[in-house]
C-alpha positions as CSV (number, residue, x, y, z in Angstrom):
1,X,-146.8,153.0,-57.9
2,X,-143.8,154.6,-58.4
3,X,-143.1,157.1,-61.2
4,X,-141.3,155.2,-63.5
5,X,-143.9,152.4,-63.9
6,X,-146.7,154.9,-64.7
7,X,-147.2,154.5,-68.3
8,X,-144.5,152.0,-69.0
9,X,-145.4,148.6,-70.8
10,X,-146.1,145.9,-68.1
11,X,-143.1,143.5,-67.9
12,X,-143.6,140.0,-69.8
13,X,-143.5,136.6,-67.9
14,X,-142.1,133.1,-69.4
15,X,-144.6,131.1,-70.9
16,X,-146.6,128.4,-69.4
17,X,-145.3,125.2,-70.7
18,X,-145.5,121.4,-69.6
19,X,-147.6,120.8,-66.5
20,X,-147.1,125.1,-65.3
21,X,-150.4,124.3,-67.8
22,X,-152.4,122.6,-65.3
23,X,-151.2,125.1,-62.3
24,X,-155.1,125.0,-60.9
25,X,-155.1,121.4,-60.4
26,X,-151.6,121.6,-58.9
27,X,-152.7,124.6,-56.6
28,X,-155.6,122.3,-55.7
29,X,-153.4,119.4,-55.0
30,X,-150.9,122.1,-52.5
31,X,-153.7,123.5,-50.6
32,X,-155.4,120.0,-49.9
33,X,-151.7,118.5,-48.8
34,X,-151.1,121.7,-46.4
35,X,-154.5,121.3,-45.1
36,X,-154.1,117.6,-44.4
37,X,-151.0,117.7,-42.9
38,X,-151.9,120.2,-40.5
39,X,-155.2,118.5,-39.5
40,X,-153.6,115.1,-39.5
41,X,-150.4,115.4,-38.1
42,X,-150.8,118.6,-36.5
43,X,-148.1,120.3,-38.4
44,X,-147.9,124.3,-37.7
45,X,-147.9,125.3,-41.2
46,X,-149.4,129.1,-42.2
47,X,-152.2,128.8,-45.0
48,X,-150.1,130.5,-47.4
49,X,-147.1,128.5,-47.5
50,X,-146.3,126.3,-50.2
51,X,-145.3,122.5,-49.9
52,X,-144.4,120.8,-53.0
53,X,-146.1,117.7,-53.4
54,X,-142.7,115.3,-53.4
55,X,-141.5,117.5,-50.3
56,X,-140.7,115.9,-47.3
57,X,-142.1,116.8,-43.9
58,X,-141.3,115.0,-40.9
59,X,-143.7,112.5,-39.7
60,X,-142.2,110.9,-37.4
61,X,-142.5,114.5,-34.7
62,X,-145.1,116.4,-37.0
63,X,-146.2,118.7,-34.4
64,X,-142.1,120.0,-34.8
65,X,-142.1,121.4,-38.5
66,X,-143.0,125.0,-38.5
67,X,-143.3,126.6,-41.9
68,X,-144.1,130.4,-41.9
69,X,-146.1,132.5,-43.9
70,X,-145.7,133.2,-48.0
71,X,-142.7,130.6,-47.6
72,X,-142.1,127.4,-50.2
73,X,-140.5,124.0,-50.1
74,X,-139.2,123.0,-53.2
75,X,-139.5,119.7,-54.2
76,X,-137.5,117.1,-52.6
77,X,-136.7,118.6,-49.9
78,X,-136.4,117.3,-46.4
79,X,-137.6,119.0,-43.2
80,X,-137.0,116.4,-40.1
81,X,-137.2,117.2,-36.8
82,X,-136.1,114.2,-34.9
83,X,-132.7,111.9,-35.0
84,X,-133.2,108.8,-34.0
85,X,-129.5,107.6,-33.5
86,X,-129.1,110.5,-30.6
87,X,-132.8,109.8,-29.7
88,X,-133.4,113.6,-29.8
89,X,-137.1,115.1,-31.1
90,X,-137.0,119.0,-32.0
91,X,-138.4,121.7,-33.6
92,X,-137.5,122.4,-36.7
93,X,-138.6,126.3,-37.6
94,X,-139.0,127.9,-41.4
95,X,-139.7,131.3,-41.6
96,X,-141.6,133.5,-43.5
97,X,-140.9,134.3,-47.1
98,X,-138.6,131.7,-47.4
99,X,-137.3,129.6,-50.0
100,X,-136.1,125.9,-49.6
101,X,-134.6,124.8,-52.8
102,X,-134.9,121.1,-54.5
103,X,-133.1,118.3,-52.4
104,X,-132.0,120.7,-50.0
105,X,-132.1,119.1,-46.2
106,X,-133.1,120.5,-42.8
107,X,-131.9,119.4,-40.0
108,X,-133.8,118.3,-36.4
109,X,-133.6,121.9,-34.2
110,X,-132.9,124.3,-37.2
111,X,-134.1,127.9,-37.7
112,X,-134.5,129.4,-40.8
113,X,-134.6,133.1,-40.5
114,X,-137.6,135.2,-42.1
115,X,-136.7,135.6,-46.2
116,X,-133.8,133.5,-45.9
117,X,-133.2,131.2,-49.2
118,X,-131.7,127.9,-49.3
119,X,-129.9,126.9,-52.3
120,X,-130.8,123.5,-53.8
121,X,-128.9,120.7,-52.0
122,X,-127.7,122.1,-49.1
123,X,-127.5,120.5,-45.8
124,X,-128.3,123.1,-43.3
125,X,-126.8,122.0,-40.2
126,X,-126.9,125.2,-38.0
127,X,-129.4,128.2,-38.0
128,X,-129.6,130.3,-40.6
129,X,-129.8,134.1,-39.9
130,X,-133.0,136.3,-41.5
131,X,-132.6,137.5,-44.7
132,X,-129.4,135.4,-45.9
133,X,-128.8,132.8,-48.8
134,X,-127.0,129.5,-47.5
135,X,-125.5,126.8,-50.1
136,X,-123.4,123.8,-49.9
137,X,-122.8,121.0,-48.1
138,X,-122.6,122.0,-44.7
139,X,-124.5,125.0,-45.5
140,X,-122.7,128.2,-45.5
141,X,-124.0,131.4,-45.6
142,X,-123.0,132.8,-48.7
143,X,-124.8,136.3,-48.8
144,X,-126.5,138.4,-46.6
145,X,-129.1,141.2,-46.5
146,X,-131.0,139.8,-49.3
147,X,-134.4,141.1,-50.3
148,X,-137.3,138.7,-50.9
149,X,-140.7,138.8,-51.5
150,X,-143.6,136.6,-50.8
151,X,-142.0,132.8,-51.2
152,X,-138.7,133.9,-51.4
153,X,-138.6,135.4,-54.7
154,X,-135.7,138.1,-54.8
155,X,-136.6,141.2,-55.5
156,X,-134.8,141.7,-58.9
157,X,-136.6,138.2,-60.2
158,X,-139.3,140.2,-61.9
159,X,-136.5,142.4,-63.6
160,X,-134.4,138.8,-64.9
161,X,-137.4,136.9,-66.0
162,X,-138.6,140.0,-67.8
163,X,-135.2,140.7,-69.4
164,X,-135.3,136.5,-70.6
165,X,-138.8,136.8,-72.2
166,X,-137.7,139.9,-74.0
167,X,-134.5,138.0,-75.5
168,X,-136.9,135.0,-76.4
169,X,-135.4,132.9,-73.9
170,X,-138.1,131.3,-72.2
């Protein structure tokens, strides 16, 4: 603890609201998913990833998708790993404390690098270096040397959401 958070007021979160309410069930719901997939399908994905439950992981090659540790797929997205129109099966490769935003698609043979976010949307067509944010549609990389912590939360999140709650904004 550093020593301008010794004796300072801990910072204040947004509210709980709508189903963030019934976050133990949802937890419950995640874990069982992960676990299922992996002991079904034989997907590689590391206990403490998250997989939303309207996420998309390929089915078709399971034993492809590769999610790392403390990374999370937001909801909607896709994560394939094979292409059936070039007849090509791959693995697809998510590392850890990552972020895949909502709608965002992965293509077959794609590496996402280790705390790499992925803005909502995008199509990520070719690898995407550690520690970079890619956006658009072909994905671009439009930042690099980002900072993340577990599940690809930036660094300065806790700072932003604090500053929000303060100003009644959440």
């Amino acid at each position: 603890m550093s020593d301008a958070t010794i004796g300072s007021p801990p910072l204040r979160k947004a509210r709980r609201r709508g189903l963030n309410r019934l976050h133990l069930l949802r937890s419950a719901l995640v874990t069982a998913r992960r676990a299922w997939m992996v002991w079904a399908y034989g997907m590689d994905i590391a206990p403490d990833a998250q997989i939303s439950l309207s996420a998309r992981l390929d089915r078709t090659f399971p034993v492809g998708v590769h999610v790392g540790a403390r990374s999370y797929v937001a909801l909607q997205a896709v994560v394939l790993t094979h292409d059936r129109t070039r007849g090509v099966y791959l693995h697809t490769r998510i590392g850890a404390d990552c972020f895949i935003g909502a709608r965002s698609l992965i293509l077959p043979g794609i590496s996402v690098g280790d705390g790499s976010i992925v803005a909502a949307g995008a199509v990520v067509t070719r690898d995407v270096p550690a520690r970079s944010v890619v956006a658009g549609n072909p994905a671009r990389v439009i930042r690099e040397g980002v900072q993340t912590g577990p599940y690809g939360r930036l660094s300065s999140a806790d700072d932003t959401e604090h500053a929000l709650a303060e100003a009644g904004l959440t």
